[in-house]
Tab-separated table of C-alpha atoms and ligand atoms in Angstrom:
chain	number	residue	atom	x	y	z
A	23	MET	CA	52.610	-19.185	17.947
A	24	ALA	CA	54.045	-22.394	16.508
A	25	GLY	CA	56.368	-23.656	19.182
A	26	GLY	CA	58.088	-20.386	20.111
A	27	ARG	CA	58.407	-19.029	23.603
A	28	TRP	CA	56.100	-16.278	24.692
A	29	PHE	CA	58.521	-14.051	26.576
A	30	SER	CA	61.275	-11.492	26.190
A	31	ASP	CA	64.929	-11.944	27.074
A	32	MET	CA	65.863	-11.022	30.605
A	33	GLY	CA	66.931	-7.378	30.822
A	34	THR	CA	67.225	-4.494	33.230
A	35	ILE	CA	63.816	-2.980	33.808
A	36	LEU	CA	62.735	0.174	35.638
A	37	ILE	CA	59.063	0.544	36.530
A	38	ARG	CA	58.399	4.140	37.492
A	39	ASP	CA	55.780	6.367	39.130
A	40	GLY	CA	53.304	3.617	40.080
A	41	ALA	CA	51.415	2.780	43.279
A	42	VAL	CA	53.741	0.010	44.495
A	43	LEU	CA	52.826	-2.707	47.007
A	44	THR	CA	55.826	-2.796	49.390
A	45	GLY	CA	56.369	-4.623	52.690
A	46	GLY	CA	55.182	-1.421	54.383
A	47	GLY	CA	52.008	-1.089	52.287
A	48	TRP	CA	51.214	0.884	49.142
A	49	VAL	CA	53.592	3.742	48.254
A	50	GLU	CA	53.056	6.249	45.446
A	51	PRO	CA	54.942	7.242	43.418
A	52	GLY	CA	57.119	4.160	43.739
A	53	TYR	CA	59.971	2.750	41.686
A	54	VAL	CA	60.891	-0.899	41.084
A	55	TRP	CA	64.243	-1.923	39.649
A	56	VAL	CA	64.671	-5.388	38.096
A	57	GLU	CA	68.030	-6.938	37.240
A	58	ALA	CA	68.939	-10.501	36.208
A	59	GLY	CA	65.434	-11.765	36.942
A	60	ARG	CA	65.204	-10.339	40.455
A	61	ILE	CA	63.831	-7.218	42.109
A	62	THR	CA	66.929	-5.345	43.234
A	63	ALA	CA	65.294	-2.185	44.593
A	64	VAL	CA	61.876	-0.878	45.641
A	65	SER	CA	62.009	2.829	46.380
A	66	THR	CA	60.091	6.085	46.684
A	67	THR	CA	63.053	8.070	45.369
A	68	PRO	CA	63.151	8.852	41.639
A	69	PRO	CA	66.139	7.229	39.949
A	70	SER	CA	69.129	9.377	38.937
A	71	PRO	CA	69.701	10.093	35.214
A	72	ASN	CA	72.648	7.731	35.513
A	73	ILE	CA	70.430	4.814	36.605
A	74	LEU	CA	67.813	5.682	33.979
A	75	ALA	CA	70.450	5.410	31.268
A	76	GLN	CA	71.234	1.832	32.360
A	77	ALA	CA	67.681	0.510	31.923
A	78	ASP	CA	67.003	-1.755	28.943
A	79	GLU	CA	63.327	-1.023	29.396
A	80	ILE	CA	61.434	1.713	31.272
A	81	ILE	CA	57.779	1.096	32.077
A	82	ASP	CA	55.710	4.172	32.943
A	83	ALA	CA	53.265	3.061	35.652
A	84	GLN	CA	51.660	6.387	36.530
A	85	TYR	CA	48.085	5.815	37.817
A	86	CYS	CA	48.785	2.075	37.837
A	87	ALA	CA	49.210	-0.504	40.611
A	88	VAL	CA	52.556	-2.337	40.600
A	89	MET	CA	52.243	-5.533	42.594
A	90	PRO	CA	52.994	-9.265	42.800
A	91	GLY	CA	51.261	-11.404	40.170
A	92	LEU	CA	48.154	-13.419	40.989
A	93	VAL	CA	47.786	-17.160	41.590
A	94	ASN	CA	44.814	-18.861	39.996
A	95	ALA	CA	44.804	-21.712	42.506
A	96	HIS	CA	42.354	-23.938	40.616
A	97	THR	CA	41.381	-24.224	36.985
A	98	HIS	CA	41.052	-26.829	34.231
A	99	LEU	CA	42.753	-25.482	31.122
A	100	SER	CA	41.188	-28.146	28.891
A	101	GLN	CA	37.777	-26.631	29.668
A	102	THR	CA	38.548	-23.549	27.580
A	103	PHE	CA	37.133	-25.768	24.815
A	104	MET	CA	33.921	-26.364	26.819
A	105	ARG	CA	32.670	-22.905	27.739
A	106	GLY	CA	28.949	-22.316	27.722
A	107	LEU	CA	27.958	-25.973	27.776
A	108	ALA	CA	26.521	-26.142	31.318
A	109	GLY	CA	23.059	-25.381	29.912
A	110	GLY	CA	21.530	-25.126	33.374
A	111	ARG	CA	22.672	-28.564	34.490
A	112	PRO	CA	23.743	-29.169	38.113
A	113	LEU	CA	27.220	-30.574	38.790
A	114	LEU	CA	26.800	-34.331	38.277
A	115	PRO	CA	24.584	-34.311	35.118
A	116	TRP	CA	26.811	-31.524	33.685
A	117	LEU	CA	29.880	-33.744	34.132
A	118	LYS	CA	28.265	-36.915	32.800
A	119	GLU	CA	26.385	-35.447	29.812
A	120	ARG	CA	28.745	-32.720	28.662
A	121	ILE	CA	32.226	-32.597	30.140
A	122	TRP	CA	33.284	-36.257	30.228
A	123	PRO	CA	32.191	-37.112	26.619
A	124	LEU	CA	34.069	-34.078	25.243
A	125	GLN	CA	37.159	-34.846	27.310
A	126	ALA	CA	37.201	-38.400	26.021
A	127	ALA	CA	37.399	-37.081	22.425
A	128	PHE	CA	40.430	-34.807	23.027
A	129	THR	CA	43.568	-35.451	20.951
A	130	PRO	CA	46.982	-34.412	22.338
A	131	ASP	CA	46.835	-31.453	19.942
A	132	ASP	CA	43.468	-30.387	21.400
A	133	ALA	CA	45.035	-30.585	24.877
A	134	ARG	CA	47.905	-28.367	23.724
A	135	LEU	CA	45.657	-25.765	22.054
A	136	ALA	CA	43.165	-25.625	24.926
A	137	ALA	CA	46.055	-25.153	27.374
A	138	GLN	CA	47.564	-22.367	25.250
A	139	LEU	CA	44.229	-20.581	25.088
A	140	GLY	CA	43.706	-20.947	28.824
A	141	LEU	CA	47.201	-19.770	29.677
A	142	VAL	CA	46.797	-16.701	27.447
A	143	GLU	CA	43.568	-15.845	29.273
A	144	ASN	CA	45.246	-16.209	32.677
A	145	LEU	CA	48.307	-14.235	31.579
A	146	ARG	CA	46.158	-11.407	30.196
A	147	GLY	CA	44.421	-11.220	33.583
A	148	GLY	CA	47.650	-10.826	35.565
A	149	VAL	CA	48.010	-14.429	36.736
A	150	THR	CA	51.661	-15.461	37.079
A	151	HIS	CA	50.982	-18.922	38.586
A	152	VAL	CA	48.268	-21.219	37.227
A	153	VAL	CA	47.278	-24.396	39.055
A	154	ASN	CA	45.872	-26.595	36.302
A	155	HIS	CA	43.876	-29.587	37.536
A	156	HIS	CA	44.693	-31.469	34.373
A	157	LYS	CA	41.608	-33.468	33.508
A	158	VAL	CA	42.619	-34.891	30.159
A	159	ALA	CA	45.074	-37.517	31.257
A	160	ALA	CA	43.950	-39.826	28.451
A	161	SER	CA	47.540	-40.645	27.479
A	162	PRO	CA	51.046	-39.539	28.443
A	163	ALA	CA	51.122	-37.630	25.124
A	164	HIS	CA	48.138	-35.482	26.243
A	165	THR	CA	49.811	-34.528	29.517
A	166	ASP	CA	53.234	-33.963	27.953
A	167	ALA	CA	51.657	-31.622	25.363
A	168	VAL	CA	50.254	-29.507	28.211
A	169	CYS	CA	53.581	-29.574	30.088
A	170	GLU	CA	55.448	-28.408	26.962
A	171	THR	CA	52.961	-25.565	26.473
A	172	ALA	CA	53.332	-24.558	30.128
A	173	VAL	CA	57.120	-24.315	29.788
A	174	ALA	CA	56.831	-22.270	26.552
A	175	SER	CA	54.448	-19.809	28.238
A	176	GLY	CA	57.013	-18.618	30.796
A	177	LEU	CA	54.334	-18.703	33.524
A	178	HIS	CA	54.585	-20.707	36.726
A	179	VAL	CA	52.284	-23.656	36.115
A	180	THR	CA	51.360	-26.517	38.434
A	181	ILE	CA	49.947	-29.532	36.611
A	182	ALA	CA	47.908	-31.544	39.095
A	183	ARG	CA	47.562	-34.757	37.092
A	184	SER	CA	43.949	-35.827	37.473
A	185	TRP	CA	43.002	-39.451	38.071
A	186	THR	CA	40.138	-41.683	39.114
A	187	ASP	CA	40.217	-45.386	39.955
A	188	LYS	CA	36.411	-45.762	40.262
A	189	GLY	CA	33.653	-45.247	37.675
A	190	VAL	CA	33.852	-43.554	34.245
A	191	ASN	CA	37.410	-43.288	32.815
A	192	ALA	CA	38.837	-45.220	35.788
A	193	GLU	CA	42.484	-46.255	35.524
A	194	PRO	CA	44.119	-49.119	37.438
A	195	ALA	CA	45.980	-47.845	40.531
A	196	ALA	CA	49.292	-49.163	39.201
A	197	ALA	CA	48.900	-47.169	35.965
A	198	ILE	CA	48.050	-43.976	37.864
A	199	LEU	CA	51.066	-44.293	40.152
A	200	ALA	CA	53.376	-45.180	37.254
A	201	ASP	CA	52.280	-42.149	35.209
A	202	LEU	CA	52.597	-39.826	38.217
A	203	ALA	CA	56.104	-41.172	38.858
A	204	ARG	CA	56.950	-40.651	35.172
A	205	LEU	CA	55.704	-37.053	35.284
A	206	PHE	CA	57.600	-36.254	38.476
A	207	ALA	CA	60.789	-37.735	37.036
A	208	ARG	CA	60.443	-35.986	33.675
A	209	TRP	CA	58.994	-32.582	34.574
A	210	GLN	CA	59.330	-31.767	38.266
A	211	GLY	CA	62.083	-29.178	38.555
A	212	ALA	CA	61.729	-27.938	34.978
A	213	GLU	CA	61.848	-24.185	35.215
A	214	ARG	CA	58.525	-22.814	36.544
A	215	LEU	CA	56.714	-26.156	36.063
A	216	HIS	CA	55.503	-28.221	39.012
A	217	ILE	CA	53.692	-31.555	39.090
A	218	ALA	CA	51.127	-32.584	41.723
A	219	SER	CA	48.733	-35.478	42.289
A	220	GLY	CA	45.198	-34.434	41.260
A	221	PRO	CA	42.601	-37.025	42.298
A	222	LEU	CA	39.305	-36.073	40.662
A	223	ALA	CA	36.969	-36.162	43.669
A	224	LEU	CA	36.509	-38.316	46.777
A	225	TRP	CA	33.700	-40.426	45.394
A	226	ARG	CA	35.816	-41.367	42.360
A	227	CYS	CA	38.942	-42.420	44.295
A	228	SER	CA	39.818	-45.305	46.601
A	229	ALA	CA	41.443	-44.610	49.965
A	230	ASP	CA	44.419	-46.815	49.156
A	231	THR	CA	45.299	-45.040	45.877
A	232	LEU	CA	44.722	-41.647	47.507
A	233	ARG	CA	47.258	-42.475	50.212
A	234	ARG	CA	49.825	-44.003	47.866
A	235	SER	CA	49.661	-41.123	45.362
A	236	HIS	CA	49.953	-38.631	48.212
A	237	GLU	CA	53.073	-40.380	49.530
A	238	LEU	CA	54.533	-40.352	46.019
A	239	ALA	CA	53.875	-36.592	45.660
A	240	ARG	CA	55.500	-35.994	49.044
A	241	ARG	CA	58.635	-37.824	47.965
A	242	TYR	CA	58.985	-35.201	45.216
A	243	GLY	CA	58.257	-32.300	47.587
A	244	SER	CA	54.810	-31.879	46.039
A	245	PHE	CA	51.194	-32.117	47.156
A	246	THR	CA	47.680	-33.402	46.451
A	247	HIS	CA	45.059	-31.100	44.907
A	248	PHE	CA	41.431	-32.163	44.490
A	249	HIS	CA	37.698	-31.383	44.552
A	250	VAL	CA	36.166	-31.936	47.982
A	251	ALA	CA	32.650	-31.224	49.290
A	252	GLU	CA	31.619	-29.286	46.194
A	253	SER	CA	27.925	-30.226	46.145
A	254	GLN	CA	25.307	-31.634	48.497
A	255	ASP	CA	25.061	-34.722	46.248
A	256	GLU	CA	28.708	-35.415	46.998
A	257	VAL	CA	28.146	-35.188	50.754
A	258	GLN	CA	25.278	-37.662	50.425
A	259	LEU	CA	27.443	-40.064	48.373
A	260	SER	CA	30.108	-39.849	51.086
A	261	LEU	CA	27.593	-40.491	53.881
A	262	ASN	CA	26.112	-43.448	51.964
A	263	GLU	CA	29.476	-45.041	51.250
A	264	TRP	CA	31.516	-44.340	54.392
A	265	GLY	CA	28.998	-43.049	56.934
A	266	MET	CA	31.047	-39.848	57.159
A	267	ARG	CA	31.060	-36.420	55.558
A	268	PRO	CA	33.845	-35.814	52.960
A	269	VAL	CA	36.377	-33.852	55.042
A	270	ALA	CA	35.808	-36.090	58.066
A	271	TRP	CA	36.474	-39.149	55.873
A	272	LEU	CA	39.658	-37.584	54.470
A	273	HIS	CA	40.862	-37.027	58.021
A	274	ASP	CA	39.887	-40.585	58.924
A	275	ILE	CA	42.063	-42.062	56.154
A	276	GLY	CA	45.008	-39.817	57.110
A	277	MET	CA	44.850	-37.577	54.027
A	278	LEU	CA	44.156	-34.216	55.654
A	279	ALA	CA	47.392	-32.215	55.930
A	280	ALA	CA	49.036	-28.924	54.958
A	281	ASP	CA	50.053	-30.538	51.642
A	282	THR	CA	46.476	-31.514	50.734
A	283	GLN	CA	44.689	-28.719	48.855
A	284	VAL	CA	40.954	-28.936	49.409
A	285	VAL	CA	39.240	-27.344	46.415
A	286	HIS	CA	35.703	-25.963	47.049
A	287	ALA	CA	34.770	-26.992	50.645
A	288	VAL	CA	31.286	-25.598	49.983
A	289	TRP	CA	29.535	-28.157	52.175
A	290	VAL	CA	31.619	-28.453	55.327
A	291	ASP	CA	30.189	-28.405	58.839
A	292	GLU	CA	31.747	-26.886	61.985
A	293	ASP	CA	33.587	-30.085	62.919
A	294	GLU	CA	35.070	-30.338	59.432
A	295	ILE	CA	36.182	-26.675	59.540
A	296	ARG	CA	37.955	-27.460	62.824
A	297	LEU	CA	39.688	-30.457	61.201
A	298	LEU	CA	40.853	-28.265	58.302
A	299	ALA	CA	42.223	-25.693	60.774
A	300	GLN	CA	43.937	-28.305	62.964
A	301	THR	CA	45.691	-29.963	60.038
A	302	GLY	CA	46.507	-26.731	58.135
A	303	ALA	CA	44.916	-28.067	54.937
A	304	PRO	CA	44.343	-25.062	52.639
A	305	VAL	CA	40.993	-24.488	50.963
A	306	VAL	CA	40.752	-23.204	47.400
A	307	HIS	CA	37.609	-21.085	47.121
A	308	CYS	CA	35.963	-20.908	43.654
A	309	PRO	CA	32.869	-18.748	44.271
A	310	VAL	CA	31.871	-18.039	40.653
A	311	SER	CA	31.937	-21.681	39.569
A	312	ASN	CA	30.096	-22.796	42.723
A	313	ALA	CA	27.345	-20.269	41.950
A	314	VAL	CA	27.084	-21.040	38.205
A	315	LEU	CA	26.622	-24.751	38.935
A	316	GLY	CA	24.126	-23.993	41.703
A	317	SER	CA	26.360	-25.816	44.194
A	318	GLY	CA	26.288	-23.209	46.979
A	319	ILE	CA	28.526	-20.711	48.783
A	320	ALA	CA	31.554	-21.856	50.776
A	321	PRO	CA	31.641	-20.596	54.395
A	322	VAL	CA	34.722	-18.447	53.825
A	323	ALA	CA	34.191	-16.182	56.834
A	324	ALA	CA	34.007	-19.196	59.172
A	325	LEU	CA	37.019	-20.846	57.525
A	326	MET	CA	39.083	-17.681	57.963
A	327	GLN	CA	37.898	-17.168	61.524
A	328	GLN	CA	39.194	-20.641	62.399
A	329	GLY	CA	42.532	-19.892	60.682
A	330	VAL	CA	42.112	-22.128	57.621
A	331	PRO	CA	44.364	-20.807	54.806
A	332	VAL	CA	42.107	-19.800	51.885
A	333	LYS	CA	43.271	-19.317	48.291
A	334	LEU	CA	41.173	-18.271	45.304
A	335	GLY	CA	40.567	-20.034	42.004
A	336	THR	CA	38.341	-19.496	38.999
A	337	ASP	CA	37.746	-23.220	38.400
A	338	GLY	CA	37.523	-24.328	34.785
A	339	PRO	CA	35.963	-22.119	32.094
A	340	ALA	CA	33.236	-24.734	31.557
A	341	SER	CA	31.683	-23.693	34.879
A	342	ASN	CA	32.638	-20.028	35.286
A	343	ASP	CA	32.837	-19.217	32.187
A	344	THR	CA	35.979	-17.064	32.325
A	345	GLN	CA	39.226	-17.223	34.259
A	346	ASP	CA	39.146	-13.653	35.590
A	347	MET	CA	40.660	-13.607	39.079
A	348	TRP	CA	39.481	-10.021	39.663
A	349	GLU	CA	35.889	-11.075	39.177
A	350	THR	CA	36.590	-13.983	41.531
A	351	MET	CA	37.927	-11.588	44.222
A	352	LYS	CA	34.870	-9.355	44.030
A	353	THR	CA	32.498	-12.318	44.046
A	354	ALA	CA	34.292	-13.728	47.104
A	355	VAL	CA	33.770	-10.442	48.968
A	356	ALA	CA	30.121	-10.151	47.913
A	357	PHE	CA	29.209	-13.770	48.738
A	358	ALA	CA	31.028	-13.784	52.093
A	359	ARG	CA	28.971	-10.763	53.152
A	360	ALA	CA	25.652	-11.818	51.608
A	361	SER	CA	25.840	-15.255	53.220
A	362	THR	CA	26.610	-13.886	56.711
A	363	LEU	CA	24.575	-10.640	56.499
A	364	ASP	CA	27.773	-8.938	57.703
A	365	ALA	CA	29.501	-6.168	55.706
A	366	THR	CA	32.615	-6.324	57.914
A	367	VAL	CA	33.764	-9.765	56.763
A	368	LEU	CA	36.357	-10.234	54.009
A	369	PRO	CA	37.653	-6.660	53.442
A	370	PRO	CA	38.887	-6.018	49.869
A	371	ALA	CA	42.542	-6.114	50.976
A	372	ALA	CA	41.981	-9.609	52.441
A	373	ALA	CA	40.409	-10.848	49.192
A	374	LEU	CA	43.337	-9.381	47.252
A	375	ASN	CA	45.809	-11.117	49.594
A	376	MET	CA	44.138	-14.478	48.936
A	377	ALA	CA	44.985	-14.068	45.254
A	378	LEU	CA	48.529	-12.687	45.460
A	379	SER	CA	51.621	-14.799	44.771
A	380	ALA	CA	53.534	-12.850	47.472
A	381	ASP	CA	52.509	-10.371	50.176
A	382	ALA	CA	54.484	-7.521	48.526
A	383	LEU	CA	57.365	-6.716	46.164
A	384	HIS	CA	60.569	-7.353	48.128
A	385	PRO	CA	64.155	-6.616	47.041
A	386	GLY	CA	65.927	-9.916	46.391
A	387	ALA	CA	62.749	-11.759	45.370
A	388	PRO	CA	62.218	-13.105	41.840
A	389	ALA	CA	60.736	-10.392	39.621
A	390	ASP	CA	57.211	-11.808	39.272
A	391	LEU	CA	55.028	-8.722	39.060
A	392	ILE	CA	52.197	-7.046	37.225
A	393	VAL	CA	51.196	-3.500	36.288
A	394	VAL	CA	47.452	-2.827	36.477
A	395	ASN	CA	45.834	0.274	34.981
A	396	LEU	CA	43.611	2.172	37.438
A	397	ASN	CA	43.256	5.238	35.222
A	398	HIS	CA	39.778	4.585	33.858
A	399	ALA	CA	36.177	5.545	34.634
A	400	ARG	CA	35.426	2.214	36.396
A	401	ALA	CA	38.090	2.803	39.076
A	402	MET	CA	38.115	6.611	39.398
A	403	PRO	CA	38.720	8.041	41.998
A	404	VAL	CA	41.193	5.707	43.710
A	405	HIS	CA	40.716	6.455	47.415
A	406	ASP	CA	42.059	3.035	48.356
A	407	VAL	CA	44.237	0.988	46.002
A	408	ALA	CA	43.237	-2.417	47.445
A	409	SER	CA	39.526	-1.593	47.060
A	410	ALA	CA	40.050	-0.371	43.503
A	411	LEU	CA	41.828	-3.638	42.678
A	412	ALA	CA	39.482	-6.084	44.425
A	413	LEU	CA	36.199	-4.355	43.534
A	414	SER	CA	36.694	-2.247	40.368
A	415	THR	CA	39.271	-4.088	38.255
A	416	ARG	CA	38.868	-6.494	35.342
A	417	GLY	CA	41.425	-8.780	33.762
A	418	SER	CA	41.643	-6.500	30.740
A	419	ASP	CA	43.045	-3.699	32.963
A	420	VAL	CA	46.332	-5.609	33.318
A	421	GLN	CA	48.937	-3.961	31.095
A	422	THR	CA	52.205	-5.681	31.889
A	423	VAL	CA	53.165	-9.089	33.275
A	424	ILE	CA	56.745	-9.954	34.208
A	425	VAL	CA	57.848	-13.396	35.420
A	426	GLY	CA	61.438	-13.989	36.529
A	427	GLY	CA	62.416	-10.662	34.962
A	428	GLN	CA	61.060	-11.687	31.546
A	429	ILE	CA	58.228	-9.686	30.027
A	430	LEU	CA	55.306	-11.933	29.026
A	431	LEU	CA	52.687	-9.211	28.466
A	432	ARG	CA	53.745	-5.776	27.258
A	433	ASP	CA	51.167	-2.980	26.792
A	434	GLY	CA	48.423	-5.593	26.729
A	435	GLN	CA	50.107	-7.722	24.040
A	436	VAL	CA	51.375	-11.253	24.643
A	437	VAL	CA	55.064	-11.199	23.690
A	438	GLY	CA	56.054	-13.683	20.983
A	439	LEU	CA	52.554	-15.038	20.363
A	440	ASP	CA	50.325	-14.634	17.313
A	441	GLU	CA	47.092	-14.573	19.253
A	442	ALA	CA	44.823	-14.228	16.200
A	443	ALA	CA	46.392	-17.361	14.702
A	444	LEU	CA	45.912	-19.243	17.989
A	445	LEU	CA	42.206	-18.288	18.107
A	446	ALA	CA	41.703	-19.432	14.493
A	447	GLU	CA	43.423	-22.747	15.213
A	448	CYS	CA	41.282	-23.280	18.329
A	449	ARG	CA	38.083	-22.566	16.376
A	450	ARG	CA	38.959	-25.268	13.822
A	451	ALA	CA	39.974	-27.776	16.505
A	452	VAL	CA	36.765	-27.285	18.533
A	453	ALA	CA	34.563	-27.858	15.442
A	454	ALA	CA	36.296	-31.198	14.840
A	455	LEU	CA	36.185	-32.107	18.549
A	456	ARG	CA	32.411	-31.556	18.736
A	457	GLN	CA	31.938	-33.838	15.767
A	458	ARG	CA	34.066	-36.629	17.289
A	459	ALA	CA	32.206	-36.313	20.608
A	460	GLY	CA	28.827	-36.520	18.855
A	461	LEU	CA	27.854	-33.053	20.152
A	462	GLN	CA	26.112	-31.194	17.352
B	513	LIG	ZN1	37.449	-27.938	39.320
């Protein structure tokens, strides 16, 4: 794709005859009118010939769902270069033997290519906002390469700059804070790009640097995003070091708040769930990754019952191994029910809501929306649109993605991107990366 942007110019778009998610629920056939980057009308009335003549682009959405885009609330784009390497290892050996050595061998160009590949995968699956826990913070050039790619993609991207000040790849606190401040100053406020603090995990971070980085993020209207209580090993490390479980310790050091995103929360007890609810700290649930790594199943039904906000994420492709949010929705429903022996918990519409970037398409809102094909054997018949989406859909069913009124995916093709060339470039880069990392 060689530096170009991936999206169309902003035009006037009519999306017609689809099942449209409105503030009042699904309507079909529905019509969505987009002008100057915003949704200007959502209607059940067919447009007049006059209006039709004004459209720069008309998208036929018959037998399709027309809805807000999805948020992948936790992934690691760099891990697109590390798929299939878990090899049956549990979390900590997998990190130490596979992920960290490869990460250490990344060049800025590898970071750029891996991010492009990962963003294409998310875009193809209908994700309009990607939260990238950016794990290759080896140099400012690595992070800037990912930020530049994010801006070129046209997607909303949050880069949660990862850091650790204890153990392997530790950085001095002053260097972490200086680089975060640099990133906020340079990139925060760039169109559709957001920066956040992304501590790696509790056991790799000191309380003092956690607090200071969180205060810094707050000054820029941002937040902290990190792995918490992912595995039983981690709970044991926390008990050994602080005499407290992970979420309890976070609360103890004053870090638990609505602007602290708790990724995983697989191993949280009732008291910790209450603390999450009291402080409004959102949990990002990554059921596929938690299962692949043998970490466990997060108590989503209990979290929701207590009023903890729950979002969905795929986690990185090294532990998933895809970034398909539809698969994540279905897995969330299945695991919530299997783990409670209760088929009434987490209805499909609730799982879908956890993944949506907005509750519905509203006139006046930015035109961030997707068109999803439901006219295939896997979804037929569509008795209930939310069920068809949460239980029968795959990423490849997404036909069109529009962000801010610009078309990023049209008829299943990424606009302005030579995808075959990108795949070839990634293949070459990964071969060289494996050699540098000593992984043959
Ligand atoms: Zn992760």
